[in-house]
Amino acid sequence: MKLSAVLLVVSDMERSRRFYENVLLQKVIMDFGDNIVFESGLSLQTKSSWPSLTGIPEDDIRFCGKDAEIYFEDDDFDLIAEHLKAAAGPGGCSTDPDSDPGSCPSYPVRYVHDIKEHPWGQRVIRIYDPDGHIIEIGESMESVIMKFLASGMTIEEAAEKSQYPEEFVKECFIKQFAPKRPGDGR
């Protein structure tokens, strides 16, 4: 079985759509009114329409669960982190998911935490969407590994630090440093 999509229930479709398009740079490919689908495979569904699809009473739908997250990654993590700060406006926004999203000047960018680096070398940032769903944005592991190799680490050292198999690290190295030949798809 293959995971086909992730769907989040949202309380205000227009607000959430603006957030995902403008803050997380997602592109809508289908708009069904109560449901929208982004190019990334993420979908949003209105809270008011969810009960008719699932049989779950609207009063039982909860936000701010803090027990799951949606994960994005990008090769240009620094650019994305700056974009998030700019979207939040001067001074950033509250880390409290229950705070008023209207208190953020541009979009409701509320941080779970600012940039942190994991022991395997990957930098990530976590934010809340307007309904308190946790969103993690991380630098791609390929770019982390390339950073290690560019700093002088051997393939073995980069594999150990990143906790990725040596074969993956070698593939990253080849993709980045091997001469490109016409027609080889690189």
JSON list of C-alpha atoms in Angstrom, two decimals:
[
{"chain": "A", "resi": 1, "resn": "MET", "atom": "CA", "xyz": [0.00, 0.00, 0.00]},
{"chain": "A", "resi": 2, "resn": "LYS", "atom": "CA", "xyz": [1.25, 3.49, -0.86]},
{"chain": "A", "resi": 3, "resn": "LEU", "atom": "CA", "xyz": [0.55, 6.69, 1.06]},
{"chain": "A", "resi": 4, "resn": "SER", "atom": "CA", "xyz": [-1.21, 8.91, -1.45]},
{"chain": "A", "resi": 5, "resn": "ALA", "atom": "CA", "xyz": [-1.89, 12.15, 0.43]},
{"chain": "A", "resi": 6, "resn": "VAL", "atom": "CA", "xyz": [-2.10, 13.87, 3.79]},
{"chain": "A", "resi": 7, "resn": "LEU", "atom": "CA", "xyz": [-5.26, 15.80, 4.64]},
{"chain": "A", "resi": 8, "resn": "LEU", "atom": "CA", "xyz": [-5.64, 18.41, 7.36]},
{"chain": "A", "resi": 9, "resn": "VAL", "atom": "CA", "xyz": [-9.00, 19.66, 8.61]},
{"chain": "A", "resi": 10, "resn": "VAL", "atom": "CA", "xyz": [-9.05, 23.46, 8.87]},
{"chain": "A", "resi": 11, "resn": "SER", "atom": "CA", "xyz": [-11.45, 25.88, 10.53]},
{"chain": "A", "resi": 12, "resn": "ASP", "atom": "CA", "xyz": [-11.15, 28.65, 7.91]},
{"chain": "A", "resi": 13, "resn": "MET", "atom": "CA", "xyz": [-10.27, 27.55, 4.37]},
{"chain": "A", "resi": 14, "resn": "GLU", "atom": "CA", "xyz": [-9.40, 31.00, 3.03]},
{"chain": "A", "resi": 15, "resn": "ARG", "atom": "CA", "xyz": [-7.08, 31.79, 5.93]},
{"chain": "A", "resi": 16, "resn": "SER", "atom": "CA", "xyz": [-5.40, 28.38, 5.70]},
{"chain": "A", "resi": 17, "resn": "ARG", "atom": "CA", "xyz": [-5.09, 28.56, 1.93]},
{"chain": "A", "resi": 18, "resn": "ARG", "atom": "CA", "xyz": [-3.37, 31.98, 2.18]},
{"chain": "A", "resi": 19, "resn": "PHE", "atom": "CA", "xyz": [-1.03, 30.59, 4.82]},
{"chain": "A", "resi": 20, "resn": "TYR", "atom": "CA", "xyz": [-0.04, 27.52, 2.83]},
{"chain": "A", "resi": 21, "resn": "GLU", "atom": "CA", "xyz": [0.32, 29.45, -0.43]},
{"chain": "A", "resi": 22, "resn": "ASN", "atom": "CA", "xyz": [2.11, 32.53, 0.91]},
{"chain": "A", "resi": 23, "resn": "VAL", "atom": "CA", "xyz": [4.06, 31.21, 3.90]},
{"chain": "A", "resi": 24, "resn": "LEU", "atom": "CA", "xyz": [4.79, 27.62, 2.87]},
{"chain": "A", "resi": 25, "resn": "LEU", "atom": "CA", "xyz": [4.88, 28.40, -0.87]},
{"chain": "A", "resi": 26, "resn": "GLN", "atom": "CA", "xyz": [2.45, 25.63, -1.78]},
{"chain": "A", "resi": 27, "resn": "LYS", "atom": "CA", "xyz": [0.69, 25.66, -5.15]},
{"chain": "A", "resi": 28, "resn": "VAL", "atom": "CA", "xyz": [-2.99, 24.70, -5.40]},
{"chain": "A", "resi": 29, "resn": "ILE", "atom": "CA", "xyz": [-3.65, 22.24, -8.22]},
{"chain": "A", "resi": 30, "resn": "MET", "atom": "CA", "xyz": [-7.32, 21.46, -7.42]},
{"chain": "A", "resi": 31, "resn": "ASP", "atom": "CA", "xyz": [-9.93, 23.53, -5.62]},
{"chain": "A", "resi": 32, "resn": "PHE", "atom": "CA", "xyz": [-13.21, 21.82, -4.75]},
{"chain": "A", "resi": 33, "resn": "GLY", "atom": "CA", "xyz": [-14.41, 24.54, -2.37]},
{"chain": "A", "resi": 34, "resn": "ASP", "atom": "CA", "xyz": [-14.48, 22.49, 0.83]},
{"chain": "A", "resi": 35, "resn": "ASN", "atom": "CA", "xyz": [-11.28, 20.69, -0.19]},
{"chain": "A", "resi": 36, "resn": "ILE", "atom": "CA", "xyz": [-8.13, 21.90, -1.89]},
{"chain": "A", "resi": 37, "resn": "VAL", "atom": "CA", "xyz": [-5.16, 19.88, -3.09]},
{"chain": "A", "resi": 38, "resn": "PHE", "atom": "CA", "xyz": [-1.62, 21.22, -3.29]},
{"chain": "A", "resi": 39, "resn": "GLU", "atom": "CA", "xyz": [1.02, 20.11, -5.76]},
{"chain": "A", "resi": 40, "resn": "SER", "atom": "CA", "xyz": [2.97, 18.58, -2.85]},
{"chain": "A", "resi": 41, "resn": "GLY", "atom": "CA", "xyz": [0.14, 16.13, -2.13]},
{"chain": "A", "resi": 42, "resn": "LEU", "atom": "CA", "xyz": [-1.11, 17.94, 0.96]},
{"chain": "A", "resi": 43, "resn": "SER", "atom": "CA", "xyz": [-4.88, 18.56, 1.08]},
{"chain": "A", "resi": 44, "resn": "LEU", "atom": "CA", "xyz": [-7.01, 20.81, 3.26]},
{"chain": "A", "resi": 45, "resn": "GLN", "atom": "CA", "xyz": [-10.64, 20.05, 4.15]},
{"chain": "A", "resi": 46, "resn": "THR", "atom": "CA", "xyz": [-13.10, 22.40, 5.87]},
{"chain": "A", "resi": 47, "resn": "LYS", "atom": "CA", "xyz": [-14.13, 21.50, 9.39]},
{"chain": "A", "resi": 48, "resn": "SER", "atom": "CA", "xyz": [-17.80, 21.98, 8.46]},
{"chain": "A", "resi": 49, "resn": "SER", "atom": "CA", "xyz": [-17.61, 19.39, 5.65]},
{"chain": "A", "resi": 50, "resn": "TRP", "atom": "CA", "xyz": [-15.56, 16.80, 7.53]},
{"chain": "A", "resi": 51, "resn": "PRO", "atom": "CA", "xyz": [-18.51, 15.31, 9.50]},
{"chain": "A", "resi": 52, "resn": "SER", "atom": "CA", "xyz": [-20.43, 14.45, 6.32]},
{"chain": "A", "resi": 53, "resn": "LEU", "atom": "CA", "xyz": [-17.40, 12.56, 5.01]},
{"chain": "A", "resi": 54, "resn": "THR", "atom": "CA", "xyz": [-16.47, 10.74, 8.20]},
{"chain": "A", "resi": 55, "resn": "GLY", "atom": "CA", "xyz": [-19.50, 10.67, 10.49]},
{"chain": "A", "resi": 56, "resn": "ILE", "atom": "CA", "xyz": [-17.43, 12.37, 13.20]},
{"chain": "A", "resi": 57, "resn": "PRO", "atom": "CA", "xyz": [-19.47, 15.10, 14.93]},
{"chain": "A", "resi": 58, "resn": "GLU", "atom": "CA", "xyz": [-18.07, 18.60, 14.35]},
{"chain": "A", "resi": 59, "resn": "ASP", "atom": "CA", "xyz": [-17.89, 19.16, 18.12]},
{"chain": "A", "resi": 60, "resn": "ASP", "atom": "CA", "xyz": [-15.44, 16.23, 18.36]},
{"chain": "A", "resi": 61, "resn": "ILE", "atom": "CA", "xyz": [-12.94, 17.78, 15.93]},
{"chain": "A", "resi": 62, "resn": "ARG", "atom": "CA", "xyz": [-9.93, 19.15, 17.83]},
{"chain": "A", "resi": 63, "resn": "PHE", "atom": "CA", "xyz": [-7.00, 21.30, 16.81]},
{"chain": "A", "resi": 64, "resn": "CYS", "atom": "CA", "xyz": [-3.56, 21.85, 18.40]},
{"chain": "A", "resi": 65, "resn": "GLY", "atom": "CA", "xyz": [-3.00, 18.14, 19.08]},
{"chain": "A", "resi": 66, "resn": "LYS", "atom": "CA", "xyz": [0.80, 18.53, 19.36]},
{"chain": "A", "resi": 67, "resn": "ASP", "atom": "CA", "xyz": [1.17, 14.82, 18.60]},
{"chain": "A", "resi": 68, "resn": "ALA", "atom": "CA", "xyz": [1.91, 14.86, 14.86]},
{"chain": "A", "resi": 69, "resn": "GLU", "atom": "CA", "xyz": [3.50, 17.09, 12.26]},
{"chain": "A", "resi": 70, "resn": "ILE", "atom": "CA", "xyz": [3.64, 17.71, 8.54]},
{"chain": "A", "resi": 71, "resn": "TYR", "atom": "CA", "xyz": [7.23, 17.68, 7.29]},
{"chain": "A", "resi": 72, "resn": "PHE", "atom": "CA", "xyz": [8.67, 19.69, 4.41]},
{"chain": "A", "resi": 73, "resn": "GLU", "atom": "CA", "xyz": [12.29, 19.98, 3.39]},
{"chain": "A", "resi": 74, "resn": "ASP", "atom": "CA", "xyz": [14.20, 22.23, 1.05]},
{"chain": "A", "resi": 75, "resn": "ASP", "atom": "CA", "xyz": [17.74, 22.44, -0.29]},
{"chain": "A", "resi": 76, "resn": "ASP", "atom": "CA", "xyz": [17.84, 26.19, 0.45]},
{"chain": "A", "resi": 77, "resn": "PHE", "atom": "CA", "xyz": [16.92, 26.09, 4.13]},
{"chain": "A", "resi": 78, "resn": "ASP", "atom": "CA", "xyz": [18.40, 29.52, 4.93]},
{"chain": "A", "resi": 79, "resn": "LEU", "atom": "CA", "xyz": [16.20, 31.18, 2.30]},
{"chain": "A", "resi": 80, "resn": "ILE", "atom": "CA", "xyz": [13.10, 29.44, 3.66]},
{"chain": "A", "resi": 81, "resn": "ALA", "atom": "CA", "xyz": [13.96, 30.43, 7.26]},
{"chain": "A", "resi": 82, "resn": "GLU", "atom": "CA", "xyz": [14.34, 34.07, 6.17]},
{"chain": "A", "resi": 83, "resn": "HIS", "atom": "CA", "xyz": [11.05, 33.86, 4.27]},
{"chain": "A", "resi": 84, "resn": "LEU", "atom": "CA", "xyz": [9.28, 32.64, 7.43]},
{"chain": "A", "resi": 85, "resn": "LYS", "atom": "CA", "xyz": [10.72, 35.51, 9.48]},
{"chain": "A", "resi": 86, "resn": "ALA", "atom": "CA", "xyz": [9.64, 38.02, 6.83]},
{"chain": "A", "resi": 87, "resn": "ALA", "atom": "CA", "xyz": [6.15, 36.51, 6.69]},
{"chain": "A", "resi": 88, "resn": "ALA", "atom": "CA", "xyz": [5.83, 36.80, 10.47]},
{"chain": "A", "resi": 89, "resn": "GLY", "atom": "CA", "xyz": [6.74, 40.48, 10.35]},
{"chain": "A", "resi": 90, "resn": "PRO", "atom": "CA", "xyz": [8.83, 42.49, 12.81]},
{"chain": "A", "resi": 91, "resn": "GLY", "atom": "CA", "xyz": [9.57, 40.65, 16.03]},
{"chain": "A", "resi": 92, "resn": "GLY", "atom": "CA", "xyz": [8.09, 37.34, 14.91]},
{"chain": "A", "resi": 93, "resn": "CYS", "atom": "CA", "xyz": [5.04, 35.90, 16.63]},
{"chain": "A", "resi": 94, "resn": "SER", "atom": "CA", "xyz": [4.05, 34.01, 19.72]},
{"chain": "A", "resi": 95, "resn": "THR", "atom": "CA", "xyz": [5.09, 30.41, 20.28]},
{"chain": "A", "resi": 96, "resn": "ASP", "atom": "CA", "xyz": [1.71, 29.78, 21.92]},
{"chain": "A", "resi": 97, "resn": "PRO", "atom": "CA", "xyz": [-0.61, 27.91, 19.52]},
{"chain": "A", "resi": 98, "resn": "ASP", "atom": "CA", "xyz": [-3.61, 29.24, 21.44]},
{"chain": "A", "resi": 99, "resn": "SER", "atom": "CA", "xyz": [-2.57, 32.87, 20.87]},
{"chain": "A", "resi": 100, "resn": "ASP", "atom": "CA", "xyz": [-4.62, 35.01, 18.52]},
{"chain": "A", "resi": 101, "resn": "PRO", "atom": "CA", "xyz": [-3.42, 34.45, 14.94]},
{"chain": "A", "resi": 102, "resn": "GLY", "atom": "CA", "xyz": [-4.52, 38.02, 14.22]},
{"chain": "A", "resi": 103, "resn": "SER", "atom": "CA", "xyz": [-1.71, 39.25, 16.46]},
{"chain": "A", "resi": 104, "resn": "CYS", "atom": "CA", "xyz": [0.79, 38.40, 13.71]},
{"chain": "A", "resi": 105, "resn": "PRO", "atom": "CA", "xyz": [1.15, 41.29, 11.27]},
{"chain": "A", "resi": 106, "resn": "SER", "atom": "CA", "xyz": [1.34, 39.46, 7.94]},
{"chain": "A", "resi": 107, "resn": "TYR", "atom": "CA", "xyz": [0.37, 35.82, 8.37]},
{"chain": "A", "resi": 108, "resn": "PRO", "atom": "CA", "xyz": [-0.10, 33.75, 11.50]},
{"chain": "A", "resi": 109, "resn": "VAL", "atom": "CA", "xyz": [3.44, 32.39, 11.71]},
{"chain": "A", "resi": 110, "resn": "ARG", "atom": "CA", "xyz": [3.73, 31.07, 15.23]},
{"chain": "A", "resi": 111, "resn": "TYR", "atom": "CA", "xyz": [6.91, 29.21, 16.10]},
{"chain": "A", "resi": 112, "resn": "VAL", "atom": "CA", "xyz": [7.10, 25.91, 17.95]},
{"chain": "A", "resi": 113, "resn": "HIS", "atom": "CA", "xyz": [10.82, 26.66, 17.97]},
{"chain": "A", "resi": 114, "resn": "ASP", "atom": "CA", "xyz": [13.30, 28.65, 15.92]},
{"chain": "A", "resi": 115, "resn": "ILE", "atom": "CA", "xyz": [16.14, 27.01, 14.00]},
{"chain": "A", "resi": 116, "resn": "LYS", "atom": "CA", "xyz": [17.73, 24.08, 15.80]},
{"chain": "A", "resi": 117, "resn": "GLU", "atom": "CA", "xyz": [20.32, 21.59, 14.62]},
{"chain": "A", "resi": 118, "resn": "HIS", "atom": "CA", "xyz": [19.81, 17.90, 15.30]},
{"chain": "A", "resi": 119, "resn": "PRO", "atom": "CA", "xyz": [22.75, 15.65, 16.26]},
{"chain": "A", "resi": 120, "resn": "TRP", "atom": "CA", "xyz": [22.82, 14.27, 12.68]},
{"chain": "A", "resi": 121, "resn": "GLY", "atom": "CA", "xyz": [23.54, 17.80, 11.39]},
{"chain": "A", "resi": 122, "resn": "GLN", "atom": "CA", "xyz": [20.16, 18.71, 9.92]},
{"chain": "A", "resi": 123, "resn": "ARG", "atom": "CA", "xyz": [18.74, 22.13, 10.74]},
{"chain": "A", "resi": 124, "resn": "VAL", "atom": "CA", "xyz": [14.98, 22.41, 11.21]},
{"chain": "A", "resi": 125, "resn": "ILE", "atom": "CA", "xyz": [12.39, 24.91, 12.25]},
{"chain": "A", "resi": 126, "resn": "ARG", "atom": "CA", "xyz": [8.86, 24.16, 13.44]},
{"chain": "A", "resi": 127, "resn": "ILE", "atom": "CA", "xyz": [5.84, 26.42, 13.21]},
{"chain": "A", "resi": 128, "resn": "TYR", "atom": "CA", "xyz": [2.11, 26.14, 13.77]},
{"chain": "A", "resi": 129, "resn": "ASP", "atom": "CA", "xyz": [-0.35, 26.61, 10.95]},
{"chain": "A", "resi": 130, "resn": "PRO", "atom": "CA", "xyz": [-3.43, 28.78, 11.67]},
{"chain": "A", "resi": 131, "resn": "ASP", "atom": "CA", "xyz": [-5.22, 25.81, 13.30]},
{"chain": "A", "resi": 132, "resn": "GLY", "atom": "CA", "xyz": [-2.28, 24.71, 15.42]},
{"chain": "A", "resi": 133, "resn": "HIS", "atom": "CA", "xyz": [-1.09, 21.85, 13.20]},
{"chain": "A", "resi": 134, "resn": "ILE", "atom": "CA", "xyz": [2.68, 21.52, 13.61]},
{"chain": "A", "resi": 135, "resn": "ILE", "atom": "CA", "xyz": [4.72, 22.08, 10.45]},
{"chain": "A", "resi": 136, "resn": "GLU", "atom": "CA", "xyz": [8.40, 21.12, 10.36]},
{"chain": "A", "resi": 137, "resn": "ILE", "atom": "CA", "xyz": [10.68, 22.54, 7.69]},
{"chain": "A", "resi": 138, "resn": "GLY", "atom": "CA", "xyz": [14.12, 21.00, 7.44]},
{"chain": "A", "resi": 139, "resn": "GLU", "atom": "CA", "xyz": [17.10, 21.27, 5.17]},
{"chain": "A", "resi": 140, "resn": "SER", "atom": "CA", "xyz": [17.25, 18.27, 2.86]},
{"chain": "A", "resi": 141, "resn": "MET", "atom": "CA", "xyz": [19.54, 15.52, 4.06]},
{"chain": "A", "resi": 142, "resn": "GLU", "atom": "CA", "xyz": [21.21, 15.57, 0.66]},
{"chain": "A", "resi": 143, "resn": "SER", "atom": "CA", "xyz": [22.22, 19.21, 1.27]},
{"chain": "A", "resi": 144, "resn": "VAL", "atom": "CA", "xyz": [23.35, 18.34, 4.83]},
{"chain": "A", "resi": 145, "resn": "ILE", "atom": "CA", "xyz": [25.57, 15.57, 3.48]},
{"chain": "A", "resi": 146, "resn": "MET", "atom": "CA", "xyz": [26.94, 17.84, 0.75]},
{"chain": "A", "resi": 147, "resn": "LYS", "atom": "CA", "xyz": [27.79, 20.41, 3.44]},
{"chain": "A", "resi": 148, "resn": "PHE", "atom": "CA", "xyz": [29.69, 17.71, 5.36]},
{"chain": "A", "resi": 149, "resn": "LEU", "atom": "CA", "xyz": [31.62, 16.61, 2.27]},
{"chain": "A", "resi": 150, "resn": "ALA", "atom": "CA", "xyz": [32.42, 20.20, 1.30]},
{"chain": "A", "resi": 151, "resn": "SER", "atom": "CA", "xyz": [33.82, 20.78, 4.81]},
{"chain": "A", "resi": 152, "resn": "GLY", "atom": "CA", "xyz": [36.35, 18.00, 4.26]},
{"chain": "A", "resi": 153, "resn": "MET", "atom": "CA", "xyz": [34.59, 15.03, 5.85]},
{"chain": "A", "resi": 154, "resn": "THR", "atom": "CA", "xyz": [35.19, 11.69, 4.20]},
{"chain": "A", "resi": 155, "resn": "ILE", "atom": "CA", "xyz": [32.27, 9.68, 2.86]},
{"chain": "A", "resi": 156, "resn": "GLU", "atom": "CA", "xyz": [32.55, 7.42, 5.92]},
{"chain": "A", "resi": 157, "resn": "GLU", "atom": "CA", "xyz": [32.58, 10.39, 8.34]},
{"chain": "A", "resi": 158, "resn": "ALA", "atom": "CA", "xyz": [29.59, 12.00, 6.60]},
{"chain": "A", "resi": 159, "resn": "ALA", "atom": "CA", "xyz": [27.68, 8.72, 6.76]},
{"chain": "A", "resi": 160, "resn": "GLU", "atom": "CA", "xyz": [28.44, 8.33, 10.46]},
{"chain": "A", "resi": 161, "resn": "LYS", "atom": "CA", "xyz": [27.48, 11.92, 11.34]},
{"chain": "A", "resi": 162, "resn": "SER", "atom": "CA", "xyz": [24.31, 11.96, 9.21]},
{"chain": "A", "resi": 163, "resn": "GLN", "atom": "CA", "xyz": [23.28, 8.43, 10.22]},
{"chain": "A", "resi": 164, "resn": "TYR", "atom": "CA", "xyz": [22.65, 7.72, 6.52]},
{"chain": "A", "resi": 165, "resn": "PRO", "atom": "CA", "xyz": [24.09, 4.68, 4.72]},
{"chain": "A", "resi": 166, "resn": "GLU", "atom": "CA", "xyz": [27.43, 5.14, 2.98]},
{"chain": "A", "resi": 167, "resn": "GLU", "atom": "CA", "xyz": [25.79, 4.22, -0.33]},
{"chain": "A", "resi": 168, "resn": "PHE", "atom": "CA", "xyz": [23.44, 7.23, -0.05]},
{"chain": "A", "resi": 169, "resn": "VAL", "atom": "CA", "xyz": [26.37, 9.52, 0.81]},
{"chain": "A", "resi": 170, "resn": "LYS", "atom": "CA", "xyz": [28.30, 8.19, -2.20]},
{"chain": "A", "resi": 171, "resn": "GLU", "atom": "CA", "xyz": [25.29, 8.86, -4.45]},
{"chain": "A", "resi": 172, "resn": "CYS", "atom": "CA", "xyz": [25.13, 12.45, -3.15]},
{"chain": "A", "resi": 173, "resn": "PHE", "atom": "CA", "xyz": [28.85, 12.84, -3.83]},
{"chain": "A", "resi": 174, "resn": "ILE", "atom": "CA", "xyz": [28.56, 11.47, -7.36]},
{"chain": "A", "resi": 175, "resn": "LYS", "atom": "CA", "xyz": [25.53, 13.60, -8.15]},
{"chain": "A", "resi": 176, "resn": "GLN", "atom": "CA", "xyz": [27.34, 16.75, -7.00]},
{"chain": "A", "resi": 177, "resn": "PHE", "atom": "CA", "xyz": [30.92, 16.18, -8.10]},
{"chain": "A", "resi": 178, "resn": "ALA", "atom": "CA", "xyz": [30.99, 13.68, -10.96]},
{"chain": "A", "resi": 179, "resn": "PRO", "atom": "CA", "xyz": [31.47, 15.22, -14.40]},
{"chain": "A", "resi": 180, "resn": "LYS", "atom": "CA", "xyz": [28.20, 15.54, -16.24]},
{"chain": "A", "resi": 181, "resn": "ARG", "atom": "CA", "xyz": [28.00, 13.86, -19.60]},
{"chain": "A", "resi": 182, "resn": "PRO", "atom": "CA", "xyz": [25.42, 14.68, -22.26]},
{"chain": "A", "resi": 183, "resn": "GLY", "atom": "CA", "xyz": [22.39, 12.43, -21.95]},
{"chain": "A", "resi": 184, "resn": "ASP", "atom": "CA", "xyz": [23.22, 10.93, -18.53]},
{"chain": "A", "resi": 185, "resn": "GLY", "atom": "CA", "xyz": [20.22, 12.56, -16.83]},
{"chain": "A", "resi": 186, "resn": "ARG", "atom": "CA", "xyz": [22.26, 14.56, -14.30]}
]
